[in-house]
Structures are given as C-alpha cells and as structure tokens.
XYZ file of C-alpha atoms in Angstrom:
735
model
C -18.891 47.020 11.760
C -17.698 45.762 15.017
C -18.615 42.203 14.317
C -16.893 42.401 10.844
C -13.686 43.775 12.532
C -13.672 41.024 15.134
C -14.331 38.346 12.712
C -11.427 39.707 10.358
C -9.062 39.581 13.377
C -9.992 35.725 13.715
C -9.865 34.903 10.136
C -13.546 34.677 9.871
C -15.138 35.890 6.528
C -18.233 38.007 6.496
C -18.697 37.712 2.763
C -17.467 35.652 -0.075
C -17.331 35.575 -3.947
C -18.740 32.426 -5.625
C -17.787 34.335 -8.953
C -15.737 37.357 -9.703
C -18.712 39.574 -10.377
C -20.873 38.275 -7.228
C -20.343 38.961 -3.498
C -22.513 37.094 -0.971
C -22.836 38.441 2.724
C -22.599 35.739 5.410
C -25.407 35.846 7.871
C -24.613 37.452 11.240
C -25.729 34.290 13.158
C -23.244 32.282 11.170
C -20.333 34.711 12.002
C -21.357 34.540 15.802
C -21.621 30.653 15.870
C -18.234 30.366 14.072
C -16.495 32.814 16.474
C -17.994 30.995 19.469
C -16.433 27.785 18.065
C -13.085 29.749 18.232
C -13.883 30.708 21.829
C -14.957 34.172 21.021
C -18.247 35.425 22.629
C -19.869 37.765 20.107
C -23.439 36.956 21.141
C -24.374 40.653 21.946
C -23.142 43.935 20.852
C -21.591 44.488 24.228
C -19.699 41.174 23.865
C -18.533 42.229 20.536
C -17.078 45.477 21.952
C -15.573 43.792 24.929
C -13.628 41.062 22.746
C -12.771 43.638 19.992
C -11.220 45.881 22.656
C -9.247 42.921 24.363
C -8.009 41.702 20.787
C -6.951 45.095 19.559
C -5.110 45.947 22.852
C -3.217 42.679 22.890
C 0.296 43.281 21.912
C 2.696 40.329 21.069
C 6.323 40.393 20.562
C 5.811 37.314 18.337
C 2.932 35.378 16.920
C 2.516 31.836 18.232
C 4.382 30.156 15.225
C 6.864 31.945 13.029
C 8.105 30.523 9.643
C 11.502 31.035 8.011
C 12.214 29.673 4.537
C 15.787 28.836 3.811
C 17.302 31.372 1.598
C 14.485 33.795 1.703
C 13.991 37.098 3.681
C 13.087 36.860 7.304
C 9.403 37.341 8.086
C 8.232 40.740 9.533
C 7.749 38.942 13.022
C 11.590 38.624 13.267
C 12.888 41.289 10.939
C 10.709 43.900 12.668
C 11.692 43.093 16.278
C 12.528 46.223 18.420
C 16.137 47.356 18.502
C 18.395 45.663 21.060
C 16.353 42.465 21.340
C 18.098 39.300 22.132
C 16.823 36.493 20.119
C 17.732 32.751 21.002
C 16.751 29.864 19.036
C 16.414 26.616 20.922
C 16.749 23.888 18.421
C 14.808 20.598 18.211
C 16.394 17.494 19.697
C 18.597 15.817 17.094
C 16.928 12.249 17.605
C 14.007 13.450 15.570
C 13.466 12.196 11.954
C 15.778 14.097 9.499
C 18.508 14.725 12.165
C 21.790 13.030 12.602
C 22.216 11.172 15.810
C 24.106 12.936 18.586
C 23.687 15.343 21.503
C 20.952 17.931 21.255
C 22.424 21.012 19.570
C 23.129 24.166 21.634
C 20.889 26.992 21.270
C 21.811 29.828 18.867
C 21.746 33.281 20.447
C 21.953 36.621 18.589
C 21.048 40.249 19.275
C 18.968 42.396 16.844
C 19.827 46.108 16.254
C 17.847 48.473 14.149
C 20.602 49.178 11.520
C 23.955 48.102 13.107
C 23.617 44.618 14.746
C 25.943 43.756 17.490
C 27.686 40.462 17.536
C 25.720 37.324 18.455
C 25.582 36.545 22.087
C 27.178 33.228 23.364
C 25.084 30.735 25.113
C 26.217 29.514 28.503
C 29.122 26.960 28.128
C 29.831 28.042 24.610
C 32.833 29.901 23.293
C 31.915 33.419 22.263
C 31.100 33.334 18.558
C 33.046 35.503 16.143
C 31.747 39.092 16.152
C 29.675 40.152 13.138
C 30.798 43.387 11.655
C 28.246 46.097 11.847
C 26.922 47.052 8.360
C 27.132 50.793 7.440
C 23.592 50.599 6.112
C 20.514 48.362 6.788
C 20.408 45.230 4.758
C 19.096 45.508 1.144
C 15.672 44.396 0.426
C 15.440 40.580 0.454
C 18.579 40.209 2.565
C 18.732 38.834 5.987
C 20.110 41.180 8.770
C 23.592 40.303 9.756
C 22.486 39.226 13.284
C 20.468 36.458 11.964
C 22.021 32.955 12.196
C 19.833 30.561 10.134
C 19.021 27.354 12.103
C 18.972 24.000 10.468
C 15.572 22.801 8.917
C 13.382 21.725 11.774
C 10.778 22.856 14.311
C 12.583 24.864 17.101
C 11.682 27.269 19.626
C 12.512 31.038 19.441
C 12.910 33.344 22.542
C 12.932 37.002 22.447
C 13.891 39.410 25.323
C 13.665 43.276 24.844
C 15.861 45.682 26.572
C 13.212 46.339 28.901
C 12.910 42.814 29.859
C 9.760 41.905 27.963
C 9.709 38.367 26.767
C 8.055 36.136 24.139
C 8.463 32.631 22.973
C 7.239 31.113 19.771
C 7.575 27.934 17.682
C 10.003 28.460 14.832
C 9.354 26.412 11.770
C 12.658 26.536 9.577
C 11.681 25.108 6.129
C 13.494 24.364 2.878
C 11.958 26.379 -0.009
C 10.380 23.413 -1.878
C 9.246 19.928 -1.573
C 11.129 17.152 -3.560
C 10.068 16.964 -7.025
C 9.258 13.773 -9.010
C 11.073 12.986 -12.241
C 9.412 14.601 -15.405
C 7.211 12.330 -17.379
C 6.392 9.865 -14.750
C 3.318 7.795 -15.301
C 1.410 5.526 -13.041
C -1.997 4.073 -11.884
C -4.758 5.496 -9.666
C -6.608 3.038 -7.778
C -9.069 2.509 -5.028
C -7.505 -0.339 -3.063
C -10.450 -1.977 -1.742
C -11.735 -2.355 -5.340
C -8.684 -4.398 -6.525
C -9.293 -8.047 -5.678
C -6.839 -10.583 -6.468
C -7.417 -14.410 -6.355
C -5.988 -14.525 -2.658
C -7.973 -11.425 -1.427
C -10.332 -11.897 1.538
C -13.287 -10.070 -0.046
C -11.428 -6.677 -0.811
C -8.144 -5.419 -2.014
C -5.274 -5.399 0.487
C -1.733 -4.254 1.028
C -0.502 -7.588 -0.506
C -2.401 -6.823 -3.551
C -0.996 -3.179 -3.643
C 2.559 -4.439 -3.355
C 1.925 -6.995 -6.178
C 0.502 -4.240 -8.367
C 3.419 -1.986 -7.870
C 6.075 -4.790 -8.679
C 4.035 -5.762 -11.765
C 3.381 -2.051 -12.902
C 7.124 -1.001 -12.332
C 8.708 -4.021 -14.079
C 6.178 -4.755 -16.848
C 4.904 -1.417 -18.088
C 7.451 1.033 -16.826
C 5.063 2.854 -14.276
C 6.672 5.121 -11.720
C 3.805 5.250 -9.053
C 0.521 3.679 -7.783
C -1.735 6.206 -6.106
C -4.361 4.694 -3.712
C -7.359 6.049 -1.806
C -6.853 7.088 1.990
C -6.031 3.968 3.993
C -6.948 5.729 7.383
C -8.703 3.925 10.228
C -12.326 3.768 9.748
C -14.944 4.181 12.447
C -16.016 0.646 13.400
C -19.737 -0.134 13.327
C -22.441 -2.206 11.429
C -22.497 -0.779 8.882
C -19.259 1.026 8.866
C -19.215 4.200 6.834
C -17.638 2.790 3.644
C -16.095 6.193 2.568
C -12.298 6.322 2.864
C -12.713 10.192 3.148
C -14.589 10.212 6.617
C -12.157 8.166 8.790
C -11.902 7.781 12.453
C -8.197 8.678 12.381
C -5.956 10.032 9.665
C -2.926 9.328 11.837
C -3.102 5.548 11.794
C -3.845 3.117 9.090
C -6.865 0.728 9.096
C -5.744 -3.077 9.742
C -8.613 -4.206 7.361
C -5.970 -3.661 4.629
C -3.685 -6.111 6.115
C -2.655 -9.290 4.058
C -3.051 -11.699 6.904
C -0.955 -14.484 5.480
C 2.037 -12.148 5.131
C 2.318 -11.541 8.852
C 5.246 -13.556 10.119
C 3.476 -15.001 13.162
C 0.508 -16.315 10.897
C 2.619 -19.426 10.097
C 2.857 -20.374 13.701
C -0.739 -20.167 14.785
C -1.649 -23.552 16.523
C -5.305 -23.418 15.764
C -4.831 -24.274 11.918
C -8.408 -25.589 11.616
C -10.044 -22.140 12.633
C -7.735 -20.319 10.232
C -8.703 -22.698 7.289
C -12.449 -22.052 8.199
C -11.822 -18.334 8.016
C -9.884 -18.533 4.879
C -12.780 -20.619 3.282
C -15.157 -18.013 4.459
C -13.044 -15.109 2.929
C -12.745 -17.001 -0.410
C -16.576 -17.164 -0.463
C -16.831 -13.259 0.094
C -14.453 -12.889 -2.934
C -16.360 -15.436 -5.011
C -19.690 -13.521 -4.183
C -18.116 -10.166 -5.261
C -16.309 -11.387 -8.320
C -18.970 -13.817 -9.695
C -22.277 -13.288 -7.963
C -22.804 -9.650 -8.030
C -22.285 -8.899 -4.428
C -20.871 -5.654 -3.315
C -17.723 -5.306 -1.411
C -18.690 -5.901 2.349
C -16.004 -4.237 4.574
C -17.754 -5.322 7.577
C -17.764 -8.906 6.748
C -14.066 -8.664 5.678
C -13.045 -7.083 8.932
C -14.987 -9.694 10.962
C -12.899 -12.556 9.327
C -9.655 -10.748 9.491
C -10.251 -9.765 13.163
C -10.808 -13.305 14.214
C -7.595 -14.365 12.397
C -5.514 -11.485 13.918
C -6.745 -12.504 17.325
C -5.143 -15.840 16.786
C -2.066 -14.392 15.262
C -1.703 -11.976 18.292
C -1.410 -15.105 20.550
C 1.917 -16.156 18.860
C 4.710 -14.707 20.937
C 7.011 -12.293 18.911
C 10.618 -13.213 18.296
C 13.185 -11.077 20.004
C 13.905 -8.964 16.823
C 10.265 -8.616 16.166
C 9.571 -7.626 19.770
C 12.401 -4.919 19.543
C 10.868 -3.659 16.352
C 7.438 -3.331 17.941
C 8.832 -1.631 20.877
C 10.527 0.789 18.645
C 7.320 1.415 16.989
C 5.560 2.081 20.392
C 8.275 4.487 21.497
C 8.173 6.436 18.155
C 4.338 6.911 18.074
C 4.137 7.669 21.736
C 1.075 9.110 23.366
C -0.867 9.434 19.926
C -0.816 5.606 19.429
C -1.732 4.667 22.940
C -4.660 7.011 22.700
C -5.751 5.512 19.315
C -5.379 1.958 20.814
C -7.390 3.022 23.770
C -10.168 4.619 21.737
C -10.476 1.306 19.714
C -10.506 -0.787 23.093
C -13.318 1.598 24.321
C -15.243 1.528 21.203
C -15.472 -2.198 21.430
C -17.054 -1.756 24.962
C -19.232 1.389 24.630
C -19.827 1.760 20.914
C -18.135 3.836 18.240
C -19.381 7.293 19.267
C -17.475 8.517 22.107
C -20.170 11.335 22.756
C -22.395 8.564 24.049
C -19.885 6.850 26.370
C -19.993 7.371 30.191
C -19.024 10.659 30.884
C -15.827 9.987 32.674
C -14.546 8.352 29.468
C -15.267 11.230 27.184
C -12.086 13.042 28.460
C -9.120 11.111 27.277
C -7.016 12.545 30.297
C -9.620 11.931 33.031
C -9.008 9.646 36.124
C -11.717 7.362 34.779
C -10.097 7.060 31.496
C -6.653 6.209 33.053
C -8.413 3.393 34.983
C -10.009 2.105 31.731
C -6.589 2.300 30.172
C -5.295 -0.065 32.706
C -8.261 -2.431 32.715
C -8.209 -2.691 28.946
C -4.450 -2.962 28.592
C -4.527 -6.233 26.591
C -7.023 -4.828 24.149
C -5.063 -1.503 23.749
C -1.966 -3.563 23.114
C -3.904 -5.661 20.496
C -4.862 -2.557 18.645
C -1.398 -0.985 18.882
C -0.040 -4.075 17.466
C -2.444 -4.005 14.513
C -1.226 -0.438 13.719
C 2.247 -1.763 13.755
C 1.618 -4.663 11.496
C -0.199 -2.347 9.139
C 2.631 0.127 9.115
C 5.229 -2.771 8.386
C 3.086 -3.800 5.337
C 2.804 -0.230 4.151
C 6.746 -0.029 4.210
C 6.991 -3.302 2.519
C 4.579 -2.152 -0.280
C 6.805 1.050 -0.770
C 10.077 -1.046 -0.800
C 8.472 -3.415 -3.246
C 7.694 -0.417 -5.539
C 11.119 0.963 -5.304
C 12.799 -2.377 -5.870
C 10.664 -2.753 -9.000
C 12.256 0.448 -10.351
C 9.407 2.817 -9.585
C 10.759 6.460 -9.579
C 8.091 7.493 -6.907
C 6.238 4.499 -5.461
C 3.113 4.567 -3.499
C 1.248 7.710 -3.509
C -0.941 7.855 -0.324
C -3.910 10.119 0.092
C -4.678 12.493 3.041
C -8.336 13.044 3.470
C -9.531 16.496 4.352
C -10.962 15.564 7.662
C -12.142 13.089 10.204
C -15.402 11.545 11.475
C -16.868 13.558 14.414
C -17.256 10.512 16.553
C -13.920 9.003 15.792
C -10.617 8.665 17.520
C -8.973 11.778 16.491
C -11.654 14.087 17.670
C -11.729 12.109 21.046
C -7.953 12.277 21.688
C -7.434 15.772 20.288
C -10.638 17.492 21.358
C -9.117 20.875 21.956
C -7.832 21.001 18.422
C -11.201 20.639 16.743
C -14.153 23.263 16.344
C -16.878 21.223 17.719
C -20.475 22.179 16.492
C -18.922 22.909 13.074
C -18.541 20.845 9.693
C -16.458 21.330 6.823
C -18.021 21.685 3.457
C -18.301 23.960 0.257
C -20.325 27.047 -0.546
C -22.911 27.093 -3.359
C -21.428 27.166 -6.736
C -22.229 26.659 -10.433
C -22.289 22.838 -9.903
C -24.285 22.604 -6.639
C -26.565 25.531 -5.695
C -27.185 24.276 -2.301
C -23.590 23.890 -1.321
C -22.042 20.931 0.512
C -21.772 19.672 4.134
C -19.140 16.898 4.435
C -19.886 16.101 8.096
C -16.062 16.646 9.104
C -15.358 18.930 12.097
C -12.474 21.480 11.205
C -9.241 21.901 12.943
C -9.171 25.251 14.924
C -6.459 27.481 13.504
C -5.836 29.187 16.679
C -5.141 26.016 18.619
C -2.724 24.769 15.732
C -0.818 27.795 15.873
C -0.589 27.902 19.648
C 0.692 24.234 19.731
C 3.105 24.704 16.939
C 1.106 22.691 14.618
C 1.888 19.466 16.602
C -1.155 17.461 15.602
C -0.493 18.341 11.899
C 3.253 17.495 12.085
C 2.496 14.124 13.684
C -0.070 13.312 11.060
C 2.029 14.179 8.102
C 5.146 12.411 9.543
C 3.097 9.151 9.987
C 1.750 9.314 6.528
C 4.974 10.167 4.760
C 6.901 7.403 6.550
C 6.076 4.916 4.066
C 5.083 7.032 0.950
C 6.831 7.896 -2.351
C 4.479 10.928 -2.468
C 1.332 12.240 -0.789
C -1.857 13.365 -2.477
C -3.621 16.021 -0.259
C -7.404 15.964 -0.899
C -8.984 19.551 -1.010
C -5.546 21.214 -0.735
C -7.290 24.507 -0.628
C -8.006 23.584 2.967
C -4.331 24.641 3.927
C -5.428 28.240 3.133
C -9.162 28.240 4.264
C -12.152 26.028 4.763
C -15.929 26.365 4.402
C -17.344 25.949 7.997
C -21.004 25.205 8.403
C -22.526 25.504 11.844
C -24.300 22.392 13.125
C -28.072 22.325 12.160
C -27.858 24.813 9.353
C -27.545 24.385 5.749
C -24.398 24.636 3.743
C -25.517 27.871 2.306
C -25.315 29.432 5.794
C -21.555 28.610 6.221
C -18.491 30.903 5.886
C -14.836 30.594 5.183
C -12.273 30.530 8.075
C -8.791 31.298 7.100
C -5.720 29.219 8.190
C -2.129 30.340 8.420
C -1.116 29.000 4.912
C 2.489 30.074 5.319
C 2.764 27.743 8.419
C 0.786 25.010 6.983
C 2.810 25.010 3.932
C 6.119 25.220 5.860
C 5.398 22.202 7.982
C 4.228 20.304 4.803
C 7.378 21.197 2.956
C 9.575 20.315 5.914
C 8.042 16.978 6.694
C 8.079 16.038 2.860
C 11.712 17.177 2.781
C 12.569 14.920 5.659
C 10.792 11.903 4.146
C 12.139 12.716 0.548
C 8.684 12.676 -0.670
C 6.730 14.623 -3.502
C 3.153 16.241 -2.798
C 0.275 16.238 -5.068
C -2.644 18.771 -4.139
C -6.232 18.207 -5.427
C -7.011 21.667 -6.507
C -10.270 21.075 -8.473
C -13.167 23.242 -8.147
C -13.309 26.715 -6.592
C -9.715 27.954 -5.839
C -9.073 31.423 -4.246
C -6.809 33.642 -6.203
C -3.086 33.171 -5.408
C -3.593 29.608 -3.995
C -2.212 27.710 -6.949
C 0.760 30.089 -7.312
C 1.566 29.802 -3.738
C 1.462 25.845 -3.992
C 3.490 25.904 -7.200
C 6.143 28.083 -5.390
C 6.638 25.501 -2.779
C 6.749 22.661 -5.265
C 3.352 21.154 -4.463
C 1.890 19.664 -7.738
C -1.689 20.350 -8.730
C -4.337 18.095 -10.369
C -5.460 18.530 -13.855
C -8.309 16.618 -15.198
C -8.741 16.606 -18.941
C -12.346 17.474 -19.257
C -12.087 20.513 -17.067
C -8.877 21.902 -18.894
C -10.329 24.424 -21.174
C -9.308 28.102 -22.111
C -11.740 29.684 -19.620
C -10.236 33.126 -19.851
C -10.363 32.870 -23.646
C -12.721 31.069 -26.092
C -13.587 28.316 -23.650
C -12.395 25.608 -26.045
C -10.332 22.571 -24.889
C -6.763 23.653 -23.839
C -4.032 22.546 -26.292
C -1.596 20.191 -24.577
C 1.452 22.414 -24.828
C -0.636 25.164 -22.760
C -1.132 22.854 -19.777
C 0.861 23.479 -16.650
C 3.926 21.683 -15.922
C 3.682 21.118 -12.249
C 0.703 18.829 -11.989
C -0.514 15.432 -12.076
C -2.502 15.109 -15.282
C -5.474 12.583 -15.567
C -8.463 11.733 -17.502
C -10.841 11.123 -14.327
C -10.769 10.581 -10.685
C -12.750 8.495 -8.116
C -15.638 11.059 -7.917
C -15.906 11.397 -11.835
C -16.985 9.280 -14.574
C -14.679 6.723 -16.019
C -13.196 7.622 -19.595
C -15.533 5.121 -21.217
C -18.682 6.478 -19.452
C -17.636 9.897 -20.383
C -17.069 9.067 -24.031
C -20.245 7.085 -24.452
C -22.538 9.373 -22.268
C -23.364 6.531 -19.753
C -22.741 8.708 -16.866
C -25.638 10.954 -17.936
C -27.938 8.098 -18.213
C -26.973 6.941 -14.710
C -27.423 10.262 -13.220
C -30.825 10.489 -14.955
C -31.785 7.160 -13.511
C -31.033 8.270 -9.987
C -32.844 11.609 -10.328
C -29.683 13.746 -10.094
C -30.112 15.697 -13.261
C -31.183 19.499 -13.099
C -32.309 19.593 -16.759
C -33.943 17.108 -18.857
C -32.237 13.932 -20.201
C -32.227 15.258 -23.693
C -30.689 18.632 -22.761
C -28.022 16.998 -20.638
C -27.168 14.479 -23.396
C -26.805 17.257 -25.872
C -24.610 19.211 -23.724
C -22.461 16.274 -22.928
C -22.215 15.119 -26.465
C -21.178 18.585 -27.687
C -18.480 18.705 -24.795
C -17.129 15.167 -25.812
C -17.278 16.005 -29.555
C -15.150 19.057 -29.038
C -12.408 17.048 -27.385
C -12.611 14.217 -29.978
C -12.198 16.803 -32.749
C -9.082 18.317 -31.064
C -7.661 14.760 -30.710
C -8.408 14.120 -34.459
C -6.809 17.292 -35.533
C -3.551 16.395 -33.419
C -3.595 13.134 -35.372
C -4.032 11.210 -31.998
C -7.036 9.289 -33.150
C -5.938 7.644 -36.413
C -8.653 4.766 -35.897
C -11.410 7.442 -36.445
C -14.752 7.873 -34.836
C -16.719 5.086 -33.201
C -13.848 3.005 -31.608
C -14.261 3.514 -27.833
C -10.965 1.710 -26.989
C -9.198 3.838 -29.494
C -10.689 7.014 -27.926
C -9.587 6.076 -24.504
C -6.068 5.638 -25.882
C -6.265 8.886 -27.663
C -7.210 10.692 -24.444
C -4.040 9.347 -22.880
C -1.991 10.148 -25.873
C -2.960 13.614 -25.239
C -2.129 13.576 -21.425
C 1.274 12.171 -22.406
C 1.948 15.018 -24.677
C 1.176 17.631 -22.104
C 4.205 19.068 -20.102
C 2.642 17.569 -16.750
C 5.339 15.962 -14.491
C 3.098 13.016 -13.724
C 0.519 11.250 -15.759
C -2.076 9.198 -13.884
C -4.244 6.317 -15.400
C -7.272 5.479 -13.729
C -6.903 1.669 -13.357
C -10.511 0.879 -14.175
C -10.097 2.721 -17.340
C -7.644 0.061 -18.571
C -10.340 -2.592 -18.719
C -13.233 -0.346 -19.897
C -15.254 -0.021 -16.577
C -18.318 2.276 -16.882
C -19.157 2.875 -13.220
C -17.718 5.582 -10.922
C -16.443 4.499 -7.631
C -18.301 7.418 -5.923
C -21.243 9.312 -7.232
C -21.342 12.532 -5.311
C -24.913 13.488 -4.260
C -25.924 10.027 -3.443
C -25.883 7.774 -0.294
C -27.808 4.573 -0.423
C -29.095 5.158 -4.125
C -25.586 4.250 -5.379
C -23.141 1.628 -4.017
C -20.385 4.191 -3.393
C -17.018 2.819 -2.253
C -18.212 -0.759 -2.629
C -17.656 -1.685 -6.202
C -14.828 -3.941 -7.558
C -13.116 -3.088 -10.789
C -15.106 -4.381 -13.803
C -14.739 -4.815 -17.403
C -16.702 -2.929 -20.188
C -19.708 -5.590 -19.721
C -19.805 -4.996 -15.984
C -18.149 -8.234 -14.946
C -15.717 -7.839 -11.954
C -12.149 -8.675 -12.869
C -9.215 -9.759 -10.720
C -5.668 -8.248 -10.364
C -4.481 -11.108 -12.345
C -7.064 -10.546 -15.200
C -6.397 -6.851 -15.255
C -2.605 -7.257 -15.647
C -3.133 -9.775 -18.449
C -5.693 -7.595 -20.306
C -4.995 -6.980 -23.943
C -6.794 -3.568 -23.521
C -4.593 -2.503 -20.849
C -1.455 -3.413 -22.505
C -2.561 -1.520 -25.647
C -3.385 1.602 -23.537
C -0.013 1.392 -21.599
C 1.905 1.340 -24.964
C 0.712 4.808 -25.495
C 2.388 5.968 -22.272
C 5.541 3.717 -22.425
C 8.483 5.784 -23.569
C 9.750 4.926 -26.927
C 13.336 3.697 -27.366
C 15.161 5.389 -30.248
C 15.462 3.215 -33.123
C 18.826 1.905 -34.229
C 19.360 2.437 -37.889
C 20.617 -0.713 -39.733
C 24.119 -0.618 -41.306
C 24.259 1.715 -44.216
C 21.046 3.451 -43.338
C 21.154 7.059 -42.228
C 19.036 8.380 -39.403
C 16.534 11.030 -40.545
C-alpha cells in the first residue's frame, strides 16, 4: 500500500488496463526502478515510509508550474490561495518571440481575499492602479476573482506572499485557449523527404526538393500542405541509424538535408575541381538508387556533402550574411553552442558520449570548457551548418506560402531522442537515465515495444518551467506551417521500460498534460501554426477530448475507422470526426495499393512476421478490404467496378474527401502505385527501413520530375481538387 501511494504521488502507475475489462498489475521491481529514475529511493519498506512521510508533509503554496487559459477559470492553485495573499506576476521580457519590441513590462501586483478582494497593489515606481470594488458575494462558478489581472500570453513568473510572510514562486504559463486552425477542406501530400529524389539530388531528397515539391503542389494541383518526416539531427556513425524517429537532437535539424548548391557561398568556392568531383560522385549515388537497385545511403551522402560544406565554410560571409548568422547565434544561445560542441566532440571521441573521457561527459565541467576553446573552429562549423539548414527550412516554407499553400510545410516532432545523442548529453538532468520509452502489450503486439528512447523527467520539466520543451517547440515551429506530433499521447503519459527488462515489465508515468498542452498552444499561437497529433493505437480515456478542446487535430487512417462501439463495420464518411488529418496510410503502414492487393500480407509472411498461417491472414485481410470496397461501391465512389486497382485508390480518396476532416493527406508513394512501406515495424535488418526511394507499381524508383508528370497522380488529384461551379450557357437554367 505504501509503495502504491508513493508511486501515485509521483505519477507512476502500479497497474494499467490494456482493454476495458482487463487490469494488469505492474511488478513492484518496475515501480521501484522508475521511482529511482525520478530521484525517489523506494528500495526497502523503510525507504518507502521515509519518502512517503516527506512527500505527504511537504506543503507548497504553489506547484512549480501553473497554467492559466485565456477566458477560462483560474486553476485551483491560484483561485484557492489563502486570504490576504499578495500575488505578483513578473512578465517575461518583451524581446521574446510573440512580443512587441519595447522595454520589459512592469510586474502586475494584486492581493487575494477570500470573498471581498482588496484593490491591486501597485508595483514600485508605478501609479496606484484603480481600486477594484469589492464584490458582495464570491465570484460565480467559472468567473475569475475580481483581484485577478490577466497577464498577456507568455511564460511569466508568479510570486506569492502570505500575510504571515510565507513565500512561493512558480512559472506561470498564460496560454490562449486553442491553437490556430487550418482552413477546412485542405489537402496535401505526406512524404518521407529522403525518399524523394530529383534529378539534381545528391543520393537522397533534400530541402531544395522539398521546396520544389511544395511550389509544384501548390500551383499545379491546389495542395495546401506537404508533411515530411522528422528532419532532426541524426547521431553520426557508420552506419548511422537511418530512422528519423531516433535522432541525436530534436532541437536542431540535420545538415544532410541541405541543398548544397543553394548556399550563397557555394558559387564562390575557389576549388571548383574538387566540387565538380563531389558532384559527379553524388550523381553516381543517385544513379545507383534510381536505376541500379541500390538503397539510399545516408552515410555516403553525408560524406560527400560534408566535404563540400567544408569548402563552402572557407568562403567569407558577406556583411549582411554575417549579421544574419550572428543573430541566429544570439537567438539560439547556449543550446546551439552545446549542440555544436557535441558534434565537434563526437568527431574526436565517437558518437556515444557515455564512452568519452570522463571530464567531457559533463557539458559544464572545466574539461569540457577547455575542449570548447580548443575545438572552437569545429564548433563554429557545426553551428554554421545549423544556421544554413534553418535558412533553407525557412525558404521552403516561404516557397510553399508563395505558391498559395494555406498551411505550407508540416514538420514532424519525434517522440524522443537517441540515448547517446546531443540532447541527452547537454540536458542530462532532464532525462530519466536507465529508462526507455515504449508501448505496453496490446492486441497487435503481445510482447509490447521498447523504442530505445530515454524519456523526459516530468518533475524536472515542471521545476524548470518546461524550458527545454519550450525551446524545442520554438525551434521547430519557426519555419513550419503546422507541426505533427508523433505519439501525441506522450503529452499525457509515457510507457517507461527499465533498462534490461522486457517491455511487458514497464509502466505508465504521467506528465502534467495541462502544462504540456499550454506550452504547445502558446508556442503554436506565437508562430501562427496548426498542430496535428498522431493519436493512433491505445489512447487513454479523455485524451482525444482534451486535445480537441485545445484545437490539436487528430489522425484518422481509413482502415482503422470502424464503428468499434457498434457493429464494427466501416465508418460512414459523415460519421468521421471533423478535427483531424484523414489519410489512407502512414509511413508505418502498407501503401494503399499493397493494402488493396494483399501484397503487404505476403511481405510479412516472407519475413516471418505473421502470427497466423498465410491462408488465415490473407482471408482476414481480403474480408476487411472487401467490406471497404463494398461501402465505396454503395456510395457510388467506384464507378469503374471491381478489378481496377488505380480506380480503387481513387475511390479511397474520394471517400476521404467526403469526410468532414479539416485536412486530407495523400501518401505521395500512393500517387504512383508504390507497393512498399517505408518502415515495417518489427524488423531491423530484415527489411530496408527508411532507405527506399519512391517507386512505381513495378517497383522502379521514380524521380520528383517523373512523379509530378505521372498521369496516375494527376487522375488521383482530380478527385481531391475542388470543383468549380459550372456556368450555365445563355438560356439554360441552372438545376
């Protein structure tokens, strides 16, 4: 009982429910290990009693972080303050994003009373504010007390002093009620950028290709967005982990995505012969991928680009470019310097900081400070690469907007980072070391999942006012039209798996969802961006409702949208939710052509991933597909009849277009009939995850130029293009 109470005080679950009628107890050893990762010693019953007594006797006037939503009631932490408290809000500096320029605003002071508040108290140097009349009765439910002066949107500090001189300080997140919403009926493409090679690519898709795709899609087929995979910085190595969902840093982008020739200094490199040789080698890489069956080789691409970028970095910046770079350094501050230093140290000591000399494992040690000075040129090189990548990200978004896109580039936020990468080194105190994020056992995976990603500590996030989370979001949203959040349920809770144990021995750890959402809404509001949450799979009760309340769109994939609480049949289009991105597939699922033909079942059979016989799996898959095709036929969305694969793909997208979903996403490989998934969960070296170029129905890789010229693509996009009302000829009456 004591361990359960202690765990509950720290948000650690001692049981979970994989289905409504099943409850599974978490092993005590797991609970003890997770508490230890949160700095709580529960190794013995005596330790539990000691920590429990300390936790229950601890009295706080305020929690570490308090959230207020514009136009909504004050949280209990503020509304329930003792009578007579003086509350002062110290507003954040006005030079932060989202604030007008000018001097920092003066603090707001006010005094709380139980029923009849006194007038606000003036800050030193300010004229006394006008007295607030004392109400004759307490405020009505849902109303803020009269003493409360709402601060502007931002992240402030709130100070409380009681009449007996007890004091407390907390971070105050003042957020608007919802994130900005995209226009209704927006459609766009979903693509893994590395897989999109153009005729000019250096062996994988790049930011130049992204901008080109956005311009073409906006102008030629009326698309409102292009959603890409995470472009976070990867952990270097040979081989590099190709997964974009296990990065070194989520804060900074990877320069492997740079279109080298678009860098202004490229044209002024003196050693043209070396550049020409590098370009020829890059062309050979692309030729091998597009015409010789080779896989995308990220390491080979980066080696060529790194050499070219070394030459580019020797070209002096013009005064204007130098000023822009200096501004970038100042804006990013310590976070960028740490990232650049980690990259420089990784070149010398390898990509796993746990194996570095002990003095360098601490980013704030004297030894690290010396290394920072000794490696100054390399640190600057990596900082410059981050700047160059950010400028091309910004250019891609501007190109999308100029092409008429209502949203633009939708960036992707991975759920975590690699345990050996830059973020875990520079923010060690924020991560729960010895823990990994994953998923519990469910109907699709009886063994659960371990993703190998260390989780953020919720207690440290709260104590630091969510500074790391705010910085991460601000960086990602700076050049985005919208943001997709992978496994958005992680804002509420994450499945922690102790190191060395199977995923079945994990447990859920809760996060302050109110604070996580408030920071997200605030930063999205400042950037003017929409947010899409990937909420597929097991979702706790109330999560989707909480996200919808804050304007965070969900993700609805056609094959999973059934009347699960009724007859289990495919959900009619009008019954789909409105606030979502509707799509036929994702990077982790079969392409639409593979789903319709059953190719994905035979692929999984070939790799030994089926849990039933091939015949049973094919029968179940055929039944599922047949139900959907029958619905499409009943709705007259499949006029071509059975047996026409391209027509069936179009019918699927006709269906998506008829739903009330705000956004409709088209998986770009679907436009040319690609059969292969980009990632096949449950495989590592058995399948070339994250290394395949987009291919046509015969499996031949196709370039960006060939994709955009594809008759199959244009026939599909006609389904999604809004139809202009027909103008009746003279004398003809409109029906």
